mmCIF file of C-alpha atoms in Angstrom:
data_model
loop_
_atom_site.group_PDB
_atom_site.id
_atom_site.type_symbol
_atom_site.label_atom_id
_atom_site.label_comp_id
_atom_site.label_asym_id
_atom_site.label_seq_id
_atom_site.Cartn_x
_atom_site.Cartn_y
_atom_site.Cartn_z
ATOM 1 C CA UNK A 913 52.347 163.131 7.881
ATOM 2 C CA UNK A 914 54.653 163.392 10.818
ATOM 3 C CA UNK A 915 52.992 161.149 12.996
ATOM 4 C CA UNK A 916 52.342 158.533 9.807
ATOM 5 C CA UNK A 917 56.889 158.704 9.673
ATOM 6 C CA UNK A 918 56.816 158.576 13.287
ATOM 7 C CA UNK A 919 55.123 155.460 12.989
ATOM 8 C CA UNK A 920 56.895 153.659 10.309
ATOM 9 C CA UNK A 921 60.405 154.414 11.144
ATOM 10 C CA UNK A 922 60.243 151.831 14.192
ATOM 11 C CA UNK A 923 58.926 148.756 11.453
ATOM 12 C CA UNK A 924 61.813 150.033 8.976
ATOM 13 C CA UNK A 925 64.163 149.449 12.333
ATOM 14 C CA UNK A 926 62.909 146.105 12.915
ATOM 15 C CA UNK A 927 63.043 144.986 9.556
ATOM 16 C CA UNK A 928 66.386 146.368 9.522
ATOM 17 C CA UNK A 929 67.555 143.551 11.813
ATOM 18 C CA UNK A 930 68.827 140.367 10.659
ATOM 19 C CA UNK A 931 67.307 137.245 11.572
ATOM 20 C CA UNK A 932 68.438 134.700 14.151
ATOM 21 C CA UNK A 933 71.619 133.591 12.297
ATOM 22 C CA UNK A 934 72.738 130.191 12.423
ATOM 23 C CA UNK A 935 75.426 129.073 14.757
ATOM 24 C CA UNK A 936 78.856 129.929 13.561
ATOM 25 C CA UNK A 937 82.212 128.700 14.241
ATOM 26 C CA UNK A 938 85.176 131.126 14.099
ATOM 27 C CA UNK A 939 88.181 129.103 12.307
ATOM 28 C CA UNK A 940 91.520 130.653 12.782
ATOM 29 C CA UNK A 941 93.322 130.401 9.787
ATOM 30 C CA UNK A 942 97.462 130.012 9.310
ATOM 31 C CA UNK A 943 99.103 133.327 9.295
ATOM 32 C CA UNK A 944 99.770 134.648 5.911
ATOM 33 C CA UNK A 945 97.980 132.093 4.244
ATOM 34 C CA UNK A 946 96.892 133.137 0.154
ATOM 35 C CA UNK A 947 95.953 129.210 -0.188
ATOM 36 C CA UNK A 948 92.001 129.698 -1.937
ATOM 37 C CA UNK A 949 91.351 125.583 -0.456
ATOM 38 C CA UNK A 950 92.407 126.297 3.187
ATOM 39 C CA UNK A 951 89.902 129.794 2.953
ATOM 40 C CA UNK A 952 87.283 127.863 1.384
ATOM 41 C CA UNK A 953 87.329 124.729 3.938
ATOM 42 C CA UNK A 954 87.512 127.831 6.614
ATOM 43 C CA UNK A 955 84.490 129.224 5.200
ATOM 44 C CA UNK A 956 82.562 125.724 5.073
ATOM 45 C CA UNK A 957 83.238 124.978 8.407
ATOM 46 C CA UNK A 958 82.034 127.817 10.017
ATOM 47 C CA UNK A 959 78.895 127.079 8.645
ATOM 48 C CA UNK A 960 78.908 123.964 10.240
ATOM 49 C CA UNK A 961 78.906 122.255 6.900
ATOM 50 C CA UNK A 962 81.449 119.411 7.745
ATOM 51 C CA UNK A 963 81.040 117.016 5.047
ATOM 52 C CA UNK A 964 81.594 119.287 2.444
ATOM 53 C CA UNK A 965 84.564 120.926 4.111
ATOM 54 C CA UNK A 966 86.172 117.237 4.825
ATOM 55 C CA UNK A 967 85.744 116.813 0.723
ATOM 56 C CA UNK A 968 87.411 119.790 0.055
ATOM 57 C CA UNK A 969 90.462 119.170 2.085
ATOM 58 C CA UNK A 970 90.741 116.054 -0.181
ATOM 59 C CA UNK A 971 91.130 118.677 -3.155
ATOM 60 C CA UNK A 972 94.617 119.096 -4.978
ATOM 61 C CA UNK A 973 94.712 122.511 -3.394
ATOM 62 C CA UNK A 974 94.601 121.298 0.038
ATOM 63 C CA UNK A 975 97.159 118.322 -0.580
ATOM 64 C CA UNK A 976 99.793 119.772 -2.516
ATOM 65 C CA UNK A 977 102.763 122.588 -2.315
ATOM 66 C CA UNK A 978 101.684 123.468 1.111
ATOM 67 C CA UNK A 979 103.744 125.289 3.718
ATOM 68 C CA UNK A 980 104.655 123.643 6.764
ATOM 69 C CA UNK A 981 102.009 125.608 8.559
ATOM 70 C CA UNK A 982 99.813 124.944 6.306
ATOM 71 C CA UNK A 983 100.353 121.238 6.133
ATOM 72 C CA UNK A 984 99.869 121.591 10.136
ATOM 73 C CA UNK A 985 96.684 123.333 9.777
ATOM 74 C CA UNK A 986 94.764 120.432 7.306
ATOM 75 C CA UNK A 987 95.949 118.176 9.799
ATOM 76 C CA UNK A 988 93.991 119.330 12.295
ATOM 77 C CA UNK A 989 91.089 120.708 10.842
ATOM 78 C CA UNK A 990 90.708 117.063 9.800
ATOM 79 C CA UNK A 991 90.860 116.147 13.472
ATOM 80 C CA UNK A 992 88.302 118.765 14.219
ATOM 81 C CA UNK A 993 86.039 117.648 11.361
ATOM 82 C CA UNK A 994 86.091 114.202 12.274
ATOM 83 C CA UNK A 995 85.248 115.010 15.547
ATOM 84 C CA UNK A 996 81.735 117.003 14.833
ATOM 85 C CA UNK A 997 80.925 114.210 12.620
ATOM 86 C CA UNK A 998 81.329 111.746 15.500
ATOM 87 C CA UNK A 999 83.760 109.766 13.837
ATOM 88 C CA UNK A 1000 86.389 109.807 16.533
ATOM 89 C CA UNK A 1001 89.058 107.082 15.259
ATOM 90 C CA UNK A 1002 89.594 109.171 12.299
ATOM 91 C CA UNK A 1003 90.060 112.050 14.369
ATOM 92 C CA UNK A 1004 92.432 110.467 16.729
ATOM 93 C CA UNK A 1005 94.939 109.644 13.839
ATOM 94 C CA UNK A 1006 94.665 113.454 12.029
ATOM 95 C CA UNK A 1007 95.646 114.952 15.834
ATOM 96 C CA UNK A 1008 98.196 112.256 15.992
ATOM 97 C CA UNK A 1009 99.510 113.430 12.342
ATOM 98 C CA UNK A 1010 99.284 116.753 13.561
ATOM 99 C CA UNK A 1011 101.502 116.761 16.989
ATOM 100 C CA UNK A 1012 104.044 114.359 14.772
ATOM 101 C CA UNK A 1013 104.357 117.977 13.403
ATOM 102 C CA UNK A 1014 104.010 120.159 16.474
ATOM 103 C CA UNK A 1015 104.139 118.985 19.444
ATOM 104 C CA UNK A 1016 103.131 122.389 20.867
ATOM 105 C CA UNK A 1017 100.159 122.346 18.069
ATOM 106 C CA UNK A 1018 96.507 124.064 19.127
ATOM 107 C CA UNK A 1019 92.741 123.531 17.724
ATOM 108 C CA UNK A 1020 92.523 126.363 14.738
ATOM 109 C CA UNK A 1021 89.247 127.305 16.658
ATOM 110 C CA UNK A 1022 88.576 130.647 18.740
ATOM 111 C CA UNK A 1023 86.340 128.800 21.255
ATOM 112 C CA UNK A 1024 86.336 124.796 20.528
ATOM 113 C CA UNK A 1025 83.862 122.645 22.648
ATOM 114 C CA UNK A 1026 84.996 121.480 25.864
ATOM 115 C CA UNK A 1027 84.407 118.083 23.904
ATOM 116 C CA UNK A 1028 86.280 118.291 21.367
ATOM 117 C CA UNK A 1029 89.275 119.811 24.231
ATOM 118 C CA UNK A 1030 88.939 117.450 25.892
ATOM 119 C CA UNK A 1031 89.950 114.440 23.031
ATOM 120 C CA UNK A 1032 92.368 117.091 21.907
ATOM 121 C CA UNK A 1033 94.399 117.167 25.174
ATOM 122 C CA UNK A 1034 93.623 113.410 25.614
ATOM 123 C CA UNK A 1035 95.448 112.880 21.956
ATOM 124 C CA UNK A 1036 98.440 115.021 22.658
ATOM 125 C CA UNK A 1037 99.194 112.854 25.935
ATOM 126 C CA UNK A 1038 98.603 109.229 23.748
ATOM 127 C CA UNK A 1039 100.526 110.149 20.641
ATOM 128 C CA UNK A 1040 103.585 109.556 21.282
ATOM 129 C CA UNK A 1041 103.009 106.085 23.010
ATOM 130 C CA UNK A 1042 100.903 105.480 19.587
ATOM 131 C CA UNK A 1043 104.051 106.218 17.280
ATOM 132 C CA UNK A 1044 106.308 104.269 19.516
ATOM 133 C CA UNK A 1045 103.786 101.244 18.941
ATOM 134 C CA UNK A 1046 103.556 101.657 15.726
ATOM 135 C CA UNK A 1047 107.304 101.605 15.454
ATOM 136 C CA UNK A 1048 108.013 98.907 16.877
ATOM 137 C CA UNK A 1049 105.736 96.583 14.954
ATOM 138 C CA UNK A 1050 106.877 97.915 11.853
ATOM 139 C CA UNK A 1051 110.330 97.017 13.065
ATOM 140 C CA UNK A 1052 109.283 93.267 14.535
ATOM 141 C CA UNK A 1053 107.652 93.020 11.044
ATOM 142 C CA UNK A 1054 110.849 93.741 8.719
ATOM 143 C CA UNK A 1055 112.992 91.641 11.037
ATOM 144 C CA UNK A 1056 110.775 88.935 10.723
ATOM 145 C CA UNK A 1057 110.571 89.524 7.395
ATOM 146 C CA UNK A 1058 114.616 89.502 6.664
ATOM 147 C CA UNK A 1059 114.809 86.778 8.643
ATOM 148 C CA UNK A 1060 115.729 83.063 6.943
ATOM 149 C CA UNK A 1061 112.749 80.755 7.002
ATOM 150 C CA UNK A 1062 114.233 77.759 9.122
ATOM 151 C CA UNK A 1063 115.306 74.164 7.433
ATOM 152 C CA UNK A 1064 112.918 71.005 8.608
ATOM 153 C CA UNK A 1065 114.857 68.139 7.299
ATOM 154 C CA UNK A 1066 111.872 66.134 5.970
ATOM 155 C CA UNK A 1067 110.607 62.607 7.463
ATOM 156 C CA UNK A 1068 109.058 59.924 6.317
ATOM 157 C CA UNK A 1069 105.335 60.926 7.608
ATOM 158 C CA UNK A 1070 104.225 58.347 9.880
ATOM 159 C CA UNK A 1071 101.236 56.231 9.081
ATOM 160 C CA UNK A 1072 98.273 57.650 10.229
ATOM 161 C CA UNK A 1073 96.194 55.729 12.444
ATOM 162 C CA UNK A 1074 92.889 53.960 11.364
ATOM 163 C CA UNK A 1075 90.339 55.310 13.463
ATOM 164 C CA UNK A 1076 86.786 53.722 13.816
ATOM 165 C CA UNK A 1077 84.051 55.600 11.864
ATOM 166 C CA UNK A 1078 81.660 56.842 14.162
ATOM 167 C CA UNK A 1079 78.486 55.943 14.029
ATOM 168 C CA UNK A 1080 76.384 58.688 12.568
ATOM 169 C CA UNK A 1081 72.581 58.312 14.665
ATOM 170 C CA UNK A 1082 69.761 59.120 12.479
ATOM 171 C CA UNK A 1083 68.068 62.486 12.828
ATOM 172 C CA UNK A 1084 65.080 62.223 15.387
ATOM 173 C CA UNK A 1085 61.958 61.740 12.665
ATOM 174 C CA UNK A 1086 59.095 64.268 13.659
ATOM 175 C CA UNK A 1087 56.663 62.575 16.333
ATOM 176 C CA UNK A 1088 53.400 62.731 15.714
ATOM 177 C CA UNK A 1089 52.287 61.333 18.997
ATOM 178 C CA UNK A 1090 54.912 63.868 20.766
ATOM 179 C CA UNK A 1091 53.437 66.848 19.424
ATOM 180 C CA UNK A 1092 49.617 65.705 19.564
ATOM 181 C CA UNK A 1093 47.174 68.050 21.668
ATOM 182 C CA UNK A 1094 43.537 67.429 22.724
ATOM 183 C CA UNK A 1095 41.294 70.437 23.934
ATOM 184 C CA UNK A 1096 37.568 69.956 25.052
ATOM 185 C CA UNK A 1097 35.480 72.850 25.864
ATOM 186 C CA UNK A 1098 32.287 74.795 24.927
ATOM 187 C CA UNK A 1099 30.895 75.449 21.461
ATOM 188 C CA UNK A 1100 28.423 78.610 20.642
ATOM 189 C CA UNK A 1101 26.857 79.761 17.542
ATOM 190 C CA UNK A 1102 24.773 82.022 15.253
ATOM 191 C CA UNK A 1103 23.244 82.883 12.275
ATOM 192 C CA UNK A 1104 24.517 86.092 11.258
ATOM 193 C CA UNK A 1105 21.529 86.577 8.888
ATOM 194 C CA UNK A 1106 18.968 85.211 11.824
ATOM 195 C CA UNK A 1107 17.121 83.081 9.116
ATOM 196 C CA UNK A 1108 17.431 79.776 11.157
ATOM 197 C CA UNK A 1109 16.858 78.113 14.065
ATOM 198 C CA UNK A 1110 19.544 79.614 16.109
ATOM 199 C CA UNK A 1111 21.691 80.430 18.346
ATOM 200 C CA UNK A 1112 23.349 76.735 18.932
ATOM 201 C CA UNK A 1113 25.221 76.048 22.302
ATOM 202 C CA UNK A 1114 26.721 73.006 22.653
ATOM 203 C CA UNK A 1115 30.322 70.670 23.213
ATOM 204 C CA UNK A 1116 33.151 70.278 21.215
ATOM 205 C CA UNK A 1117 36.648 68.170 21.157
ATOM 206 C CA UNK A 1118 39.266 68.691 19.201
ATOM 207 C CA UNK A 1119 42.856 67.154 18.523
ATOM 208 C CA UNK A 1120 45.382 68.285 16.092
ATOM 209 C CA UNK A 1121 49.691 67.140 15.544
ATOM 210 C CA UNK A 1122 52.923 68.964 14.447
ATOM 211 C CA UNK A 1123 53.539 69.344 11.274
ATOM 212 C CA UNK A 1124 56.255 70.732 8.968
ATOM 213 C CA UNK A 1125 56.480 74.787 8.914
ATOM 214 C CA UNK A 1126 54.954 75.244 12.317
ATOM 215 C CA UNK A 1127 51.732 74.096 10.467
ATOM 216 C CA UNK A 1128 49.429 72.005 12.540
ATOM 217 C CA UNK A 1129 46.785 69.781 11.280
ATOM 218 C CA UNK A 1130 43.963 68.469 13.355
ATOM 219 C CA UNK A 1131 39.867 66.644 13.331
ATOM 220 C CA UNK A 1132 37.103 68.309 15.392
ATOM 221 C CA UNK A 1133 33.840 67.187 16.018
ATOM 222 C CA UNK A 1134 30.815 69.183 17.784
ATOM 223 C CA UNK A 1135 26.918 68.986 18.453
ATOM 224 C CA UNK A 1136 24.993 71.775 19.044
ATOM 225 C CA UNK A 1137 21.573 72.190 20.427
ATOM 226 C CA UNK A 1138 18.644 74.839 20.610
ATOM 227 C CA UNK A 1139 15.780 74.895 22.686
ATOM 228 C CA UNK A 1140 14.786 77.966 20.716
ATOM 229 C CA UNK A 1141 11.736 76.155 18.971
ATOM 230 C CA UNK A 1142 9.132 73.844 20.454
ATOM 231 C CA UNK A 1143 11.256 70.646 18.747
ATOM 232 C CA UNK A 1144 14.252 70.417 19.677
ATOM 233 C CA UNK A 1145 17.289 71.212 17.134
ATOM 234 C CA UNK A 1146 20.440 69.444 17.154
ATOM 235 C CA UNK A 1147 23.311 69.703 15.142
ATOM 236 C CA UNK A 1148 26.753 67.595 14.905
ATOM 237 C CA UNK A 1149 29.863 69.072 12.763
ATOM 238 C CA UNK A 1150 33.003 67.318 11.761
ATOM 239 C CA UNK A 1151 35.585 69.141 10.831
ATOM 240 C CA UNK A 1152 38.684 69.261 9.936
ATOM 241 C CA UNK A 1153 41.119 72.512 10.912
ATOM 242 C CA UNK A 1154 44.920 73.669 9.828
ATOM 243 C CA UNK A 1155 45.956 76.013 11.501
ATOM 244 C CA UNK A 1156 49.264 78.377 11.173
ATOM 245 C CA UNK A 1157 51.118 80.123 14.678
ATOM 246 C CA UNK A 1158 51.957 83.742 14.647
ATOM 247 C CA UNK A 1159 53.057 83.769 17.756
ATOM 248 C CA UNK A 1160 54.232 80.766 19.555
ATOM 249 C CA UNK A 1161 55.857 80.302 23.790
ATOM 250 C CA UNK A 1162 54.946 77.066 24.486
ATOM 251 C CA UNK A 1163 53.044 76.695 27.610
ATOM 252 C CA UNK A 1164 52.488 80.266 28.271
ATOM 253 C CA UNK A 1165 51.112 82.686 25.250
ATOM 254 C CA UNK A 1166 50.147 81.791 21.563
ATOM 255 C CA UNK A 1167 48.091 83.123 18.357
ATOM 256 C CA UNK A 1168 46.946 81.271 15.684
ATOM 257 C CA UNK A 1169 44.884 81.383 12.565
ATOM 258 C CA UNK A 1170 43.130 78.385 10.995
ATOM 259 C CA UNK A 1171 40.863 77.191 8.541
ATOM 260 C CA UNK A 1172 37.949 75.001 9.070
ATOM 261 C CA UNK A 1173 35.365 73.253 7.238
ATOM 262 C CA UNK A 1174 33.417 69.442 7.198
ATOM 263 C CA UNK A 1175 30.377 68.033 6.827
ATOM 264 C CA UNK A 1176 27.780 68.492 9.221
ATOM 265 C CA UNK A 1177 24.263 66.592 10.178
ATOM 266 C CA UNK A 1178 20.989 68.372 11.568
ATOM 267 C CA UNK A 1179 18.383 66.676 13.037
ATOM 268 C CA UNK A 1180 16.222 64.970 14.082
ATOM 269 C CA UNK A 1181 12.960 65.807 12.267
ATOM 270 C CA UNK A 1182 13.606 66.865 9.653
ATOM 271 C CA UNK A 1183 16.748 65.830 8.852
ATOM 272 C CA UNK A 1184 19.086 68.110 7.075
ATOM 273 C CA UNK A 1185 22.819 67.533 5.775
ATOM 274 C CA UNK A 1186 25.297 70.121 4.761
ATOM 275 C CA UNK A 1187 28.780 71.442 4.995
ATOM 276 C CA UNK A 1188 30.656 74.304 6.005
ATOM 277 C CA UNK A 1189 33.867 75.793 5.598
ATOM 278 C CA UNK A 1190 35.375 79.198 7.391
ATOM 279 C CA UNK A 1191 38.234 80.766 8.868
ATOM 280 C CA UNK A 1192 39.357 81.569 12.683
ATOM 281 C CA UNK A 1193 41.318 82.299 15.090
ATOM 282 C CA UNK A 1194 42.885 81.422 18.642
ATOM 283 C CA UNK A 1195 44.168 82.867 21.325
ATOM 284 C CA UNK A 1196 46.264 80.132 23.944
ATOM 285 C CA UNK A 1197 46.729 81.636 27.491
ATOM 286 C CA UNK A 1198 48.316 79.130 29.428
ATOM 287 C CA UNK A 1199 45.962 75.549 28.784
ATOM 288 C CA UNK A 1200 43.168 77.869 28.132
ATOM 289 C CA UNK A 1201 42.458 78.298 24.386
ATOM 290 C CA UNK A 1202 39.490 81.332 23.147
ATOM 291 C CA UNK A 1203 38.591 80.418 19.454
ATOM 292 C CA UNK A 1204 36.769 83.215 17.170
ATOM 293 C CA UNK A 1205 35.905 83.081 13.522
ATOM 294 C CA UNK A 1206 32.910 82.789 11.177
ATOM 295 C CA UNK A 1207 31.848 80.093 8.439
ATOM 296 C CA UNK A 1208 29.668 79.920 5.582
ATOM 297 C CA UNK A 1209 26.999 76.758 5.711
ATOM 298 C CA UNK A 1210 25.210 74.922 2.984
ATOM 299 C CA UNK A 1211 22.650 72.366 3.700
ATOM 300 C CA UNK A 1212 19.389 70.830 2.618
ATOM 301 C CA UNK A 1213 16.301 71.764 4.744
ATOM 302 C CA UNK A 1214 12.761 71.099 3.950
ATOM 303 C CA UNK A 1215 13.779 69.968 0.382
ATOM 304 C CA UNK A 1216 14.862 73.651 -0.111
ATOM 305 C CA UNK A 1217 18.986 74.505 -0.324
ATOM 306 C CA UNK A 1218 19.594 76.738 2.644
ATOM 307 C CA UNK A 1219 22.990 78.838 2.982
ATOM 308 C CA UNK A 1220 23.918 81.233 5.754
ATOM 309 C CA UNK A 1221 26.629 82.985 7.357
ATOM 310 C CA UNK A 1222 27.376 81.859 10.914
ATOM 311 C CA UNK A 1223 29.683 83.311 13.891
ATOM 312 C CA UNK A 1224 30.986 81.480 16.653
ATOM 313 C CA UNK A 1225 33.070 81.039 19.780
ATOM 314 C CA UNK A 1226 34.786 78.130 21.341
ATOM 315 C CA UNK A 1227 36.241 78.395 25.145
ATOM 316 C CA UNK A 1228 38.569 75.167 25.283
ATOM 317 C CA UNK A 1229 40.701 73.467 27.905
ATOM 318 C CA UNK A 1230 43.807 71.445 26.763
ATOM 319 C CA UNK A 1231 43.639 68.306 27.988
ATOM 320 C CA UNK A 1232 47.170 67.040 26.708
#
């Protein structure tokens, strides 16, 4: 039983010990002070809980029948308050209030932040320069203010001149040839399902213009080839594009996405015709443009309707 005390009388000591408490603030109150708003905003503030202690020295307790040193003391608590909550105009003007009461006026802290010192001492130097401002535009103001507004004896206004109206020029119309663009380059496909004669690998040329929105609109045409079989397969697409930028610096970086779709011919024995239609999109890098995206086809082949998912990949050089 000893040795079982022995043993617990250490855990009672260290549960006996408080916590890490949070940081405090000591707040030196006025001397003699019985006011229960200037305790309470005391209190808060110590606790670091500025907001609520800048709400209670709005309270009728904090504003009203208070004693000189007590006025003194919301004055720059306010200052102080303002200060933690990094709203330092608003502090400026409560130390300013505060040495318009005591010159000789200190922070109500035991051990304020070499921070908040620092704008302290700053403030006590600027003040008075401040009031003296402040002074004398309230002064300029009521002269000019008092002053008689002067008498313009009134003339007959002289007749204005008649100037030509300028000619207005019409806004520039968007230019279609302006913004056309032409890029050639290499064509490849396939069948996603591989239930035709593919891959393709082939040419293709396509031009497109401005339009309004950043939109651009623009024809395409491409033939394809396979010498996957032991008759040759050919295939020629027309289609037509429009295409939207998400990111646009001309002549040096863009992304696009488009839609596609056309009629399209294969060939030559037997002959098969069909369209597609299918969404991409492009990467420009300098005159360089890498197009990626996927269609669905429909065609005739060997009287039977044939539909397939395809994938391709363009590699295109602009060529204006």
């Amino acid at each position: 039983m000893k040795s079982l005390k022995l043993a617990v009388l250490p855990l009672m000591t260290l549960l006996a010990v408080p916590a890490e408490a949070a940081p405090r603030v000591k707040v030196i109150l006025p001397e003699k002070t019985k006011n229960t708003c200037i305790r309470k905003v005391a209190r808060l503030s110590s606790t670091l809980k500025y907001e609520a202690a800048l709400a209670e020295l709005a309270a009728p307790g904090c504003t009203q029948d208070l004693a000189p040193e007590e006025q003194l003391w919301v004055s720059l608590m306010e200052g102080v308050l303002y200060q933690a909550l990094e709203q330092t105009p608003r502090a400026e003007d409560a130390f300013c209030r505060a040495f318009k009461q005591e010159e000789l006026a200190s922070l109500p802290l035991e051990k304020p932040s070499a921070e908040l010192d620092g704008l302290f001492e700053k403030m006590r130097v600027e003040c008075p320069d401040r009031e003296k401002a402040k002074a004398a535009q309230a002064e300029a103001e009521a002269k000019a203010a008092a002053a008689p507004a002067p008498v313009v004896a009134e003339a007959a206004p002289a007749p204005a001149p008649v100037e030509p109206t300028p000619e207005v020029e019409p806004e520039p119309s968007l230019s279609l040839a302006d913004s056309f663009e032409l890029y050639a380059g290499l064509h490849g496909e396939a069948d996603v399902g591989n239930s035709g004669p593919l891959p393709l690998a082939g040419v293709n040329v396509n031009g497109s213009v401005r339009l309004p929105f950043g939109l651009r609109a623009g024809v395409g045409l491409t033939a394809l080839g396979s010498p996957r079989f032991s008759s040759a397969i050919g295939l020629l697409l027309a289609d037509v594009r429009l295409a939207y930028p998400l990111l646009a610096s001309p002549g040096k970086f863009g992304l696009q996405v488009f839609a596609s779709g056309g009629p399209l011919l294969y060939g030559p024995n037997p002959m098969a015709a069909g369209g597609r239609a299918g969404l991409g999109v492009a990467l420009d890098v300098s005159k360089v443009r890498v197009s990626l995206g996927g269609s669905y086809e429909w065609r005739s082949h060997y009287r039977l309707d044939y539909a397939a998912p395809m994938a391709w990949l363009e590699l295109g050089w602009k060529l204006r």
